[in-house]
Coordinates of C-alpha atoms and ligand atoms in Angstrom, one line a residue:
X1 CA 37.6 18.3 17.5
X2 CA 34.9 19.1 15.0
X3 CA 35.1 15.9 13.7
X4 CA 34.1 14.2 16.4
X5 CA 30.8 15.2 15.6
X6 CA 30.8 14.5 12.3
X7 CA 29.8 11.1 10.3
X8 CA 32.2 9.9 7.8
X9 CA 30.1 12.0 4.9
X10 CA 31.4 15.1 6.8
X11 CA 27.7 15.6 7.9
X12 CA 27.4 17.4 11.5
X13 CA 25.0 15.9 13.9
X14 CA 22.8 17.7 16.0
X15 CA 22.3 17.8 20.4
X16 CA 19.5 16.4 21.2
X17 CA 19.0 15.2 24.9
X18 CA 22.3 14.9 25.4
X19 CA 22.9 12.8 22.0
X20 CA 24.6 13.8 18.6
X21 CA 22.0 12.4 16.3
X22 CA 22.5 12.2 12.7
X23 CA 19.7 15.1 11.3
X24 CA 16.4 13.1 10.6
X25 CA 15.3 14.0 7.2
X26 CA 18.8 13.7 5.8
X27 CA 18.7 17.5 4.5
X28 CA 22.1 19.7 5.1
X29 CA 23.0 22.8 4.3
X30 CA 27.1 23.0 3.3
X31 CA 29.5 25.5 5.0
X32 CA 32.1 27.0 2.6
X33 CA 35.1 28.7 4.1
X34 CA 35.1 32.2 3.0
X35 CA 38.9 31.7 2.6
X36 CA 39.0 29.2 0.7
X37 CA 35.8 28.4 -0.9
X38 CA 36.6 24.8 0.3
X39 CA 33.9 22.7 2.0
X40 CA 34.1 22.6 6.0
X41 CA 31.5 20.5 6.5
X42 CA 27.9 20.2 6.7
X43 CA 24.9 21.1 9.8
X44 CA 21.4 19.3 9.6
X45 CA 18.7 21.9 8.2
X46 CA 16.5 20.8 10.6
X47 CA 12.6 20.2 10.1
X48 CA 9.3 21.9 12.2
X49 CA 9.0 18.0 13.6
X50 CA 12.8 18.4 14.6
X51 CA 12.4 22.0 16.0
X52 CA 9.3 20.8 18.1
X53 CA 11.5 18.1 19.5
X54 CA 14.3 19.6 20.4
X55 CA 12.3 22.6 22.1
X56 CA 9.8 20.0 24.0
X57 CA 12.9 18.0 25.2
X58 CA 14.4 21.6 26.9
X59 CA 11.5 22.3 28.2
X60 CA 11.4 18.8 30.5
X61 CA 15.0 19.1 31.0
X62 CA 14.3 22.5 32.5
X63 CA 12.5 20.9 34.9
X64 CA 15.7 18.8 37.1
X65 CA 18.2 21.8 35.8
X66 CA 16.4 24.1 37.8
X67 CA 16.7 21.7 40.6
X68 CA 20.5 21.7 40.1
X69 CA 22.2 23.3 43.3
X70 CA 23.6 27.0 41.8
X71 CA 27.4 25.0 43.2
X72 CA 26.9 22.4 40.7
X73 CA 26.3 24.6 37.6
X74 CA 28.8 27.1 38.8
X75 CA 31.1 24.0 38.6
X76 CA 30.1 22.7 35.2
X77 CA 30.6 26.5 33.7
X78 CA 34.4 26.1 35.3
X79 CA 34.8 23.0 33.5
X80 CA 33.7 24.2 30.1
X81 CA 36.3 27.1 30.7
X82 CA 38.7 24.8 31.4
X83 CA 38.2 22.5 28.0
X84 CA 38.0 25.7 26.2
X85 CA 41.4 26.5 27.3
X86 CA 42.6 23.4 26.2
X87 CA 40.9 23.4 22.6
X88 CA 41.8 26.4 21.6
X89 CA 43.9 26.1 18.8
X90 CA 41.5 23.5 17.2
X91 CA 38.5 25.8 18.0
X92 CA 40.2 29.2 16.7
X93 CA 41.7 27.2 13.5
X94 CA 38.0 26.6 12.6
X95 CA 36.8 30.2 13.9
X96 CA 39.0 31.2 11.1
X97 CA 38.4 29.2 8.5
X98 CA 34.7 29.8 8.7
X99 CA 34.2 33.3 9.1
X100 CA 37.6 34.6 8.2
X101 CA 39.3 36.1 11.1
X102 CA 42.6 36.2 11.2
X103 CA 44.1 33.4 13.7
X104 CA 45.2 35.7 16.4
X105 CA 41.8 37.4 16.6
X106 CA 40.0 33.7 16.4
X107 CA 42.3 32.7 19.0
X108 CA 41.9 36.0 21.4
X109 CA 37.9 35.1 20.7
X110 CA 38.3 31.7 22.2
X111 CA 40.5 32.9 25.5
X112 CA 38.3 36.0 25.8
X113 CA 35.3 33.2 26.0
X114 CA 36.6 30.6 28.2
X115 CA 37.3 34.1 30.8
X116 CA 33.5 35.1 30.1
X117 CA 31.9 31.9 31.6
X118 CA 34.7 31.8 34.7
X119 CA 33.3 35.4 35.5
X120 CA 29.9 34.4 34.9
X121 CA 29.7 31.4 37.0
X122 CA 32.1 33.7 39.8
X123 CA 29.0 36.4 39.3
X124 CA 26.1 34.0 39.5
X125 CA 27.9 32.8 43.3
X126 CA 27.4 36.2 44.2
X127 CA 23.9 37.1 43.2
X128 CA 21.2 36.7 46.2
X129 CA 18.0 37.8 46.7
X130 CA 16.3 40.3 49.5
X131 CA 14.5 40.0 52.3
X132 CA 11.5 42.6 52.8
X133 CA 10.1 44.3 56.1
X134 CA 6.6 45.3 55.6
X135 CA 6.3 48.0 57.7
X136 CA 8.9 50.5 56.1
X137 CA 5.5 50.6 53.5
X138 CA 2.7 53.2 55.4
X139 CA -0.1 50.9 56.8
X140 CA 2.2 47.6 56.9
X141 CA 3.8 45.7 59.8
X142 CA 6.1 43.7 61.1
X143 CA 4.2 40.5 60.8
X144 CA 4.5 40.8 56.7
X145 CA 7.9 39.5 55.4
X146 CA 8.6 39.4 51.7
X147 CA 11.4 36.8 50.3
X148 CA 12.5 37.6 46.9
X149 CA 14.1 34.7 44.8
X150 CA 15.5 34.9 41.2
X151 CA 13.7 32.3 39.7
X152 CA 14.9 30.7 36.3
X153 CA 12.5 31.4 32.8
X154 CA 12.4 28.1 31.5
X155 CA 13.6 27.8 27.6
X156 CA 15.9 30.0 26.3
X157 CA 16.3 30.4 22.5
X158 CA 19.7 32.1 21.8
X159 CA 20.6 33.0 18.3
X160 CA 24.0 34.4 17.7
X161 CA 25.5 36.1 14.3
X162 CA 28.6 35.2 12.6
X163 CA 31.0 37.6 13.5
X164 CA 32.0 36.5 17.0
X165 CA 30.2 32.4 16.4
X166 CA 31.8 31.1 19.9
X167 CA 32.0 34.4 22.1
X168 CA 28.5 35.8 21.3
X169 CA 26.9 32.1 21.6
X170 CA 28.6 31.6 24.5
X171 CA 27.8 35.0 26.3
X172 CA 24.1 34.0 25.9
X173 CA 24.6 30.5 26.9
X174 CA 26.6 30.5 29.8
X175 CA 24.5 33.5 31.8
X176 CA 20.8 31.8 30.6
X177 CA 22.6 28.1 32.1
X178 CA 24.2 29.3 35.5
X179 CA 20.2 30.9 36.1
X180 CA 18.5 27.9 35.9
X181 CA 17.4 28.1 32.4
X182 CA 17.7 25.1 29.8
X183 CA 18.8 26.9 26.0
X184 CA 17.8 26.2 22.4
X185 CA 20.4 27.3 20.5
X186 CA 20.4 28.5 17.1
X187 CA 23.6 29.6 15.4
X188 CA 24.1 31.8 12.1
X189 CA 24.7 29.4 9.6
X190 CA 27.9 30.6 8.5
X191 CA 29.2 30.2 12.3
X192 CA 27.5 27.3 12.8
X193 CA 30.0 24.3 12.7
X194 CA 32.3 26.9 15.2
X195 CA 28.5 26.7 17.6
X196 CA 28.6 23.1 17.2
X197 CA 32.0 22.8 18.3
X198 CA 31.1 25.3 21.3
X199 CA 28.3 22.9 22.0
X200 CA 30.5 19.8 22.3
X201 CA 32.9 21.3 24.7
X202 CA 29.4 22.6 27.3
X203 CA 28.5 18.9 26.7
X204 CA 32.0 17.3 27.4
X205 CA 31.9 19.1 30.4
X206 CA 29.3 17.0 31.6
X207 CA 26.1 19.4 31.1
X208 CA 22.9 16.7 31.6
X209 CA 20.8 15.7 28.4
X210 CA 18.5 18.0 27.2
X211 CA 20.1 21.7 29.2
X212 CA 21.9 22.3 25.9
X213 CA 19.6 21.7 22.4
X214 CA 21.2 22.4 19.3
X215 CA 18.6 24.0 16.2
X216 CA 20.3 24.4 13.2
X217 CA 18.8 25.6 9.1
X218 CA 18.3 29.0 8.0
X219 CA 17.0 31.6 9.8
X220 CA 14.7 32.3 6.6
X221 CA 13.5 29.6 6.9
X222 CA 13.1 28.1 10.4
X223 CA 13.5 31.3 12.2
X224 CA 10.1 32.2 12.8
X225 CA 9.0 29.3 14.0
X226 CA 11.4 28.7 16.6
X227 CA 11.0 32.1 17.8
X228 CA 6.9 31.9 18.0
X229 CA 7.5 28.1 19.5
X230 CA 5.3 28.5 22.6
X231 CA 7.6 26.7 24.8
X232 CA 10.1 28.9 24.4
X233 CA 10.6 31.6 27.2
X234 CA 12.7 34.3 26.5
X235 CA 14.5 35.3 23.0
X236 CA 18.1 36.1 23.5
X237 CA 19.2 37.5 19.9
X238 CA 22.4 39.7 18.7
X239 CA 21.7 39.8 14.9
X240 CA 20.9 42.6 12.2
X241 CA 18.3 45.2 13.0
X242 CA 16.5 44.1 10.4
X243 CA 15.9 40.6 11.8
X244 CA 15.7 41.8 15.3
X245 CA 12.5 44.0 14.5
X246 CA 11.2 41.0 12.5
X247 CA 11.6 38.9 16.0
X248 CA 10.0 41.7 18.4
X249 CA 7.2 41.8 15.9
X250 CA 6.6 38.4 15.7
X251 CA 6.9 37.1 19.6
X252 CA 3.7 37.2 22.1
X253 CA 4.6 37.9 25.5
X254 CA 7.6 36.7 26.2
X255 CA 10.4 39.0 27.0
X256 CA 13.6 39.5 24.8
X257 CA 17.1 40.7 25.2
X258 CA 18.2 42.1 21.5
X259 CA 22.2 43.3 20.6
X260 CA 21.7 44.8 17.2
X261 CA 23.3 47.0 14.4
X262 CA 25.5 50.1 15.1
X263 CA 26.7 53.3 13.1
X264 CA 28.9 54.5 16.0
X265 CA 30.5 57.8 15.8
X266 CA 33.9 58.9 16.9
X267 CA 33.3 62.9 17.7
X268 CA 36.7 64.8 17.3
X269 CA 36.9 67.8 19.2
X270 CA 39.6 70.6 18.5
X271 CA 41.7 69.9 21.8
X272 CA 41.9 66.0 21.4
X273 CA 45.5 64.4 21.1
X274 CA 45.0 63.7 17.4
X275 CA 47.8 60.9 17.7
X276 CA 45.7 58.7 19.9
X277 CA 42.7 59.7 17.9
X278 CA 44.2 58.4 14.8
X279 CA 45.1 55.0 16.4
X280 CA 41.8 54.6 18.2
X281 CA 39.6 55.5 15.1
X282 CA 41.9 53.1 12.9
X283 CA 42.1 50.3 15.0
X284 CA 38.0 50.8 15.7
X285 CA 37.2 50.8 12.2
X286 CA 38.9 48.3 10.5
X287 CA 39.5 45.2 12.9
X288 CA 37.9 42.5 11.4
X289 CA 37.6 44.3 8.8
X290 CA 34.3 46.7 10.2
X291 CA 32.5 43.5 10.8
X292 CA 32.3 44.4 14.2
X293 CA 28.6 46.2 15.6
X294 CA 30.7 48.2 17.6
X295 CA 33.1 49.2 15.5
X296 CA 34.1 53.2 14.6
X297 CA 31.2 53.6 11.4
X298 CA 31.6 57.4 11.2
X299 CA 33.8 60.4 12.3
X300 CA 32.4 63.8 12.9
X301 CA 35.5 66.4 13.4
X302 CA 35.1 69.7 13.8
X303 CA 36.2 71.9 10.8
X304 CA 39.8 73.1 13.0
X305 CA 41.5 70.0 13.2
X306 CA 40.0 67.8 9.9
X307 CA 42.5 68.3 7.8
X308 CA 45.1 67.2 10.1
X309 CA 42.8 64.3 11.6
X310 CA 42.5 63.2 8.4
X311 CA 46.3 63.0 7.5
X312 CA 47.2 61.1 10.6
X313 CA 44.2 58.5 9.7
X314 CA 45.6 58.4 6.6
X315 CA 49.1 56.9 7.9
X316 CA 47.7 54.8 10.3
X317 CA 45.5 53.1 7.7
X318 CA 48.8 52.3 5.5
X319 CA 50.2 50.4 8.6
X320 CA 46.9 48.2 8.2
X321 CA 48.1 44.5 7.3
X322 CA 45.4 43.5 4.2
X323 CA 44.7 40.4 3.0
X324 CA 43.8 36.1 3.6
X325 CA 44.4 35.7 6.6
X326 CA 46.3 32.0 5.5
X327 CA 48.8 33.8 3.5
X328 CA 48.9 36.4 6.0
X329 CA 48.6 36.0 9.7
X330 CA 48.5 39.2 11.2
X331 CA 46.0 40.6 8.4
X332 CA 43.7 43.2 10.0
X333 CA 41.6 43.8 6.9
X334 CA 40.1 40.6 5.9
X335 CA 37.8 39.3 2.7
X336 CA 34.8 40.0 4.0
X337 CA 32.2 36.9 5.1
X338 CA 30.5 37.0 1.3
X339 CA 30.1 37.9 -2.0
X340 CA 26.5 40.2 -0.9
X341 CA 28.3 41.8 1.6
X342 CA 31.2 42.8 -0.3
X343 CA 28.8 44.1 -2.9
X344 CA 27.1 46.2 -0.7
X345 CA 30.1 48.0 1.0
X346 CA 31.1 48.2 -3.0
X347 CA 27.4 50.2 -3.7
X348 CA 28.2 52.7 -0.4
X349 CA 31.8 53.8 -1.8
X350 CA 30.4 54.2 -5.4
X351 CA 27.4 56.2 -4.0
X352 CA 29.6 58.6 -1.3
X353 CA 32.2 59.0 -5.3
X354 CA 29.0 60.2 -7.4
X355 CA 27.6 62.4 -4.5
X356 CA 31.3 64.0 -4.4
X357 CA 32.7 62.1 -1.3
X358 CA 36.7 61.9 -1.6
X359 CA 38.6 58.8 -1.7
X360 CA 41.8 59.2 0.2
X361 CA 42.3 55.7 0.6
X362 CA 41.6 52.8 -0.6
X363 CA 38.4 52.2 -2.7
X364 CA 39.8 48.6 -4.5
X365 CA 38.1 45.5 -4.1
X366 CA 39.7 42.2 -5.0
X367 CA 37.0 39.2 -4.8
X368 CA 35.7 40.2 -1.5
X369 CA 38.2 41.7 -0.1
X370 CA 37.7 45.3 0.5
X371 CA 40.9 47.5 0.8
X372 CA 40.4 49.5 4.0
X373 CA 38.5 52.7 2.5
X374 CA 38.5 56.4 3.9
X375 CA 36.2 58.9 2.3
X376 CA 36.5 62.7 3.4
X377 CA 33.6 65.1 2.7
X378 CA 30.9 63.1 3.3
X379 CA 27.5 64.7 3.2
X380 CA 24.1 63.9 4.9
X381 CA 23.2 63.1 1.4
X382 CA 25.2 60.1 1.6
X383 CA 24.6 56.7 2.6
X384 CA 27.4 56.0 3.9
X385 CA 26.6 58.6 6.5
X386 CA 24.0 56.1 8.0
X387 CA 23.8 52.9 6.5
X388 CA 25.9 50.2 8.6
X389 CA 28.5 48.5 5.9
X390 CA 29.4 46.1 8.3
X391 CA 32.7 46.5 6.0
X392 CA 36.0 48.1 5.9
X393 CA 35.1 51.5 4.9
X394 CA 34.9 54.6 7.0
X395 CA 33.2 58.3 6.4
X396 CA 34.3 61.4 7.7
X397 CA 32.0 64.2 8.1
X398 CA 33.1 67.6 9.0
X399 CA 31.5 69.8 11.6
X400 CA 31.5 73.4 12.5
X401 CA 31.4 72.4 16.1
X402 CA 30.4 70.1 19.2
X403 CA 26.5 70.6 18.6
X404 CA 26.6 69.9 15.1
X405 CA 28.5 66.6 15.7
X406 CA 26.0 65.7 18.7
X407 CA 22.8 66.8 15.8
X408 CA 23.9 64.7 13.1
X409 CA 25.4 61.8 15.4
X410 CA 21.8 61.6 17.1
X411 CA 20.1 61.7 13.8
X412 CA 21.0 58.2 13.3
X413 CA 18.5 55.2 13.3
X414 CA 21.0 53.6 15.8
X415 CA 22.0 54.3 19.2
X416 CA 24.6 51.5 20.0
X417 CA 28.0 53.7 20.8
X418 CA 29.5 56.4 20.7
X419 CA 33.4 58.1 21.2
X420 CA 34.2 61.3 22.0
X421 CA 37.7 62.6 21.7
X422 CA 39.1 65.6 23.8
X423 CA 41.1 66.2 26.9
X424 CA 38.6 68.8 27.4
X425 CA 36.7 66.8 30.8
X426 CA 33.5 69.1 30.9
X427 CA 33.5 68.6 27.0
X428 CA 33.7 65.3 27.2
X429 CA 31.0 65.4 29.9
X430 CA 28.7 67.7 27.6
X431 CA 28.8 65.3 24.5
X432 CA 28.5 62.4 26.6
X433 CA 25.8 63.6 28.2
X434 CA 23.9 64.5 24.6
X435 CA 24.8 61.6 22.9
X436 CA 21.4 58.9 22.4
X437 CA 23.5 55.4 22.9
X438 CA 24.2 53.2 25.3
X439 CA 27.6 53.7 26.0
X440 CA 30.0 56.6 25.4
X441 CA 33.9 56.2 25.2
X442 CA 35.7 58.2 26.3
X443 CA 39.6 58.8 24.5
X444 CA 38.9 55.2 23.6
X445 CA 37.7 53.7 20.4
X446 CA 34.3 51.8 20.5
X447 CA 34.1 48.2 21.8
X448 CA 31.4 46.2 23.9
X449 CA 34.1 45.0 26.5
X450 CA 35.4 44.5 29.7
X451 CA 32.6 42.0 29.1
X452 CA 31.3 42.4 32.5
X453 CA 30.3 46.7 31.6
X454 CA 26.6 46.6 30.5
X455 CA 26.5 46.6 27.0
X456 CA 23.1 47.8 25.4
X457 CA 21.8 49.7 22.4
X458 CA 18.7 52.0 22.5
X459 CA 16.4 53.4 19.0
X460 CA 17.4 50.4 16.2
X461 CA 20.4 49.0 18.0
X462 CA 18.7 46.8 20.7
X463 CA 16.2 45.9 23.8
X464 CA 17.8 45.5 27.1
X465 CA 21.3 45.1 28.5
X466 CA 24.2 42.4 27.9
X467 CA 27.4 41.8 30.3
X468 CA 27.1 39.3 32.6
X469 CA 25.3 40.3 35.4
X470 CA 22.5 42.0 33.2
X471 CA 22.6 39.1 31.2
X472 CA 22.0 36.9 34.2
X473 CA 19.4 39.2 35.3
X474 CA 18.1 39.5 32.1
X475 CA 17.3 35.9 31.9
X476 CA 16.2 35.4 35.7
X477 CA 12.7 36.9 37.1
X478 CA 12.0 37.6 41.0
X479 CA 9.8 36.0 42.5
X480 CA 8.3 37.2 46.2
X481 CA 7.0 34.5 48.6
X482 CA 5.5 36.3 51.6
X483 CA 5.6 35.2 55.1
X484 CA 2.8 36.4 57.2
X485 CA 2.8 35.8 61.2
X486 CA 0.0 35.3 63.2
X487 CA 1.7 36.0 66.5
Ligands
NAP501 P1 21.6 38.4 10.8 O1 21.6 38.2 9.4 O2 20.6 39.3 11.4 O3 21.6 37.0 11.5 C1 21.7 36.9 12.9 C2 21.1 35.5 13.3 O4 19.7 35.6 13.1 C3 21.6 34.3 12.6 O5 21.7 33.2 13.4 C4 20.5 34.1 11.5 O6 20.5 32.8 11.0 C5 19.3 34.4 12.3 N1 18.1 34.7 11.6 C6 18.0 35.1 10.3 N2 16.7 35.3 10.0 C7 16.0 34.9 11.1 C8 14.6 34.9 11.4 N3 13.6 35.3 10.5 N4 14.2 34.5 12.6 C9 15.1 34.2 13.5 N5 16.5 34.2 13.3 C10 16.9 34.6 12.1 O7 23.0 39.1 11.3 P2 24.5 38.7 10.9 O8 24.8 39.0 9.5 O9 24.8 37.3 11.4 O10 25.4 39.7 11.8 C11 25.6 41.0 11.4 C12 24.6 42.0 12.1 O11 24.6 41.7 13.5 C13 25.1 43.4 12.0 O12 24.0 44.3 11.8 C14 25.7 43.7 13.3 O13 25.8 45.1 13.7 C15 24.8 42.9 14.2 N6 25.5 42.6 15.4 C16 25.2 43.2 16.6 C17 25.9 43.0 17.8 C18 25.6 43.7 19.0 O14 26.0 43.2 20.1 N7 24.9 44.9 19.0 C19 26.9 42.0 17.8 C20 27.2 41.4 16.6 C21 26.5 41.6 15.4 P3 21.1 32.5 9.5 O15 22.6 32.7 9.6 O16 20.7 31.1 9.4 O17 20.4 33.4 8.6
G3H502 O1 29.9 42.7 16.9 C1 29.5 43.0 18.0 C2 30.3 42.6 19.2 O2 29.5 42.6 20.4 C3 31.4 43.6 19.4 O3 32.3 43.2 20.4 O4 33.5 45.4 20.6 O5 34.4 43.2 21.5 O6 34.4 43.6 19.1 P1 33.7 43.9 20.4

């Protein structure tokens, strides 16, 4: 439980060395629920002085974890999915009360986790290194024998964004632990007290002082010193674009793994099965209420089959459940995490109206809650046709045919995902093969699982590749040591 970490002024300590210590300068920042507006609970805004401490005491932890036979962390990571199991009701209750997901979807983010780090500590079992002849190489010889070894990086800093606060934490953590690395780890703020409780569960496990550090205060503020602290390794970030070009800019020489933002775009073709279509763009658009970086942000359908694409969108959506998730359990469309965000997903509909998009649904706001919003005719002129919302509304563009959807899907900044819908194979081949992201769905609406696919973005939407044996990988290095004979 939560409280566990927690002093009786509702103040949440911090990890340090293996310790929840009350934060030293006494400054918090408070965590509202977005449901409620009630207080959850507050997480130390930590100082420079604490950041340095927490970072120096990874770094000498690092040192025996490394040591740690791969059996014995592959056995701790079991654990942890075990406890995670078993908490899963407390942990989703909070999931939901933080950043407003509806209970099922909180929950289904918990399970989805504990399965993540039993596959990654099944994967790291199975990861060896090579063993080199040197004289396949012209000019070498048999005496020349090259060992390669995955070697750990030392301090990971993971920052994680609100949306998914225990699976996205966790998908960093888990992969950067089982390698031999020690982690920093920085949670979004709203999402933080759902880390902390993540933390808790890695530590009840029985994770030695020091592997796991907890840095908590506002990215504004702390952010870039953490991630220009010169003890730390390797960033692991999933965040806004925005932030994540502010990070690459800002670190020297140290590698980083980035999951960013997303405008991905379903591509209707005029053979698809328009039933399925419907389902897949609705369900892809609106969970959690768009706040999703893979979710549907655009469709491009070719002029044929709009109107009746359109119409069948248009039913699916009034099957969407809409509301607080307390009064309503199933809700798929949820208030959205704040006030600012709301606002901005407000300024895109209002912008797509006086350019002359056409509000078929939706287009009603209560507080921040955004009623799940279709707008037909959108034009390049548009914002909507490019800006993320990261919000419950969804554009359709309509194309004369499959090159124009591939033009204007590639014009975008981002390069996350994309679908393409047709029982058409060689189509679906040709689009695929066009499209600039880094994955394509096929028939299938956008999403970053199973988590074990590699999941990457190219242009604004990230730097390397997630699922957990890139992510392992990722957070490793090779290292030769070469044998040479005299005999
Ligand atoms: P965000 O505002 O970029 O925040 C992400 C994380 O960065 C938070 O922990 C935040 O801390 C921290 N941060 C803020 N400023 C920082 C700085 N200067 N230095 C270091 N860290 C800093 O993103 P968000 O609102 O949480 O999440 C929404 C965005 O994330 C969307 O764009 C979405 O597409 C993207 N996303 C991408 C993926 C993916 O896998 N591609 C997955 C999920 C989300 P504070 O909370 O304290 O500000
Ligand atoms: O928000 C970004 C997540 O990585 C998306 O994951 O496709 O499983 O919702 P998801």
């Amino acid at each position: 439980m939560i409280n566990e970490i927690k002093n009786s002024n509702n103040e949440c300590k911090k990890l340090l060395n293996g310790q929840w210590k009350e934060s030293e300068n006494g400054d918090y920042i408070e965590i509202f629920s977005p449901l409620t507006n009630s207080s959850l609970g507050k997480v130390p805004a930590m100082t420079k002085e604490e950041v340095d401490e927490a970072i120096k005491n990874s770094k000498e932890a690092q040192k025996q974890w490394r040591l740690i036979p791969m059996h014995t962390r592959v056995e701790l990571l079991y654990k942890v999915a075990s406890l995670l199991e078993e908490q899963a009701d407390h942990l989703a209750e909070l999931v939901m009360m933080e950043v407003a997901k509806d209970k099922k979807s909180a929950k289904s983010e918990v399970l989805r986790t504990a399965d993540l780090i039993r596959f990654t500590a099944d994967t790291a079992k199975t990861i060896q290194g090579e063993h080199l002849q040197g004289d396949t190489f012209p000019g070498g010889n048999k005496n020349k024998i090259g060992m390669v070894t995955r070697e750990p990086l030392g301090v990971v800093l993971a920052i994680s964004p609100f949306n998914y606060p225990v699976n996205l934490a966790a998908s960093k953590i888990a992969p950067a632990l089982v390698g031999g690395n020690t982690v920093v780890f920085k949670p979004a703020t709203q999402g933080s007290l759902s880390g902390l409780y993540l933390v808790k569960i890695f530590e009840e496990a029985g994770l030695p002082p020091g592997v796991i550090n907890t840095v908590t205060g506002k990215g504004s503020v702390i952010g870039d010193y953490v991630v220009t602290h010169p003890d730390i390794s390797f960033i692991n970030f999933t965040g806004s674009s925005e932030i994540g070009a502010r990070i690459s800019q800002m670190s020297k020489m140290i590698h980083v793994l980035m999951e960013l933002g997303g405008k991905d775009a379903a591509i209707v073709l005029k053979d698809a099965d328009l039933d399925l279509t419907a389902k897949n763009i609705v369900s892809g658009a609106f969970a959690y209420s768009g706040q999703r970086c893979t979710a549907i942000k655009r469709v491009l359908v070719v002029d044929e089959v709009a109107d009746a694409l359109v119409n069948k969108i248009k039913i699916e959506m009034e099957k969407l459940k809409v509301g607080n998730p307390l009064e309503l359990e199933a809700a798929d469309v949820v208030p959205l995490i704040d006030a600012n965000s709301a606002d901005f997903v407000e300024g895109l509909i209002t912008d797509a109206v006086e350019l002359g998009g056409k509000v078929i649904v939706g287009g009603k706001r209560e507080g921040n809650l955004i009623y799940p919003t279709l707008i037909d005719d959108v034009t390049k002129e548009m914002r909507v046709a490019w800006e993320e919302p990261f919000g419950p509304v969804l554009p359709v563009i309509r194309v004369k045919d499959a090159e124009e959807a591939i033009t204007i899907a590639n014009e975008s900044e981002y390069g996350l995902q994309s679908s393409v819908f047709t029982n058409n194979i060689n189509d679906a081949f040709y689009v695929a093969n066009k499209l600039e992201v880094g994955s394509v769905q096929v028939n299938n609406k956008t999403e970053r699982g199973p988590d074990h696919f590699p999941f990457s973005g190219i242009k604004n939407s990230g730097v390397g590749v997630q699922g957990i044996r890139y992510s392992i990988e990722a957070m490793t290095r090779l290292k030769s040591t070469v044998i040479n004979l005299n005999k």
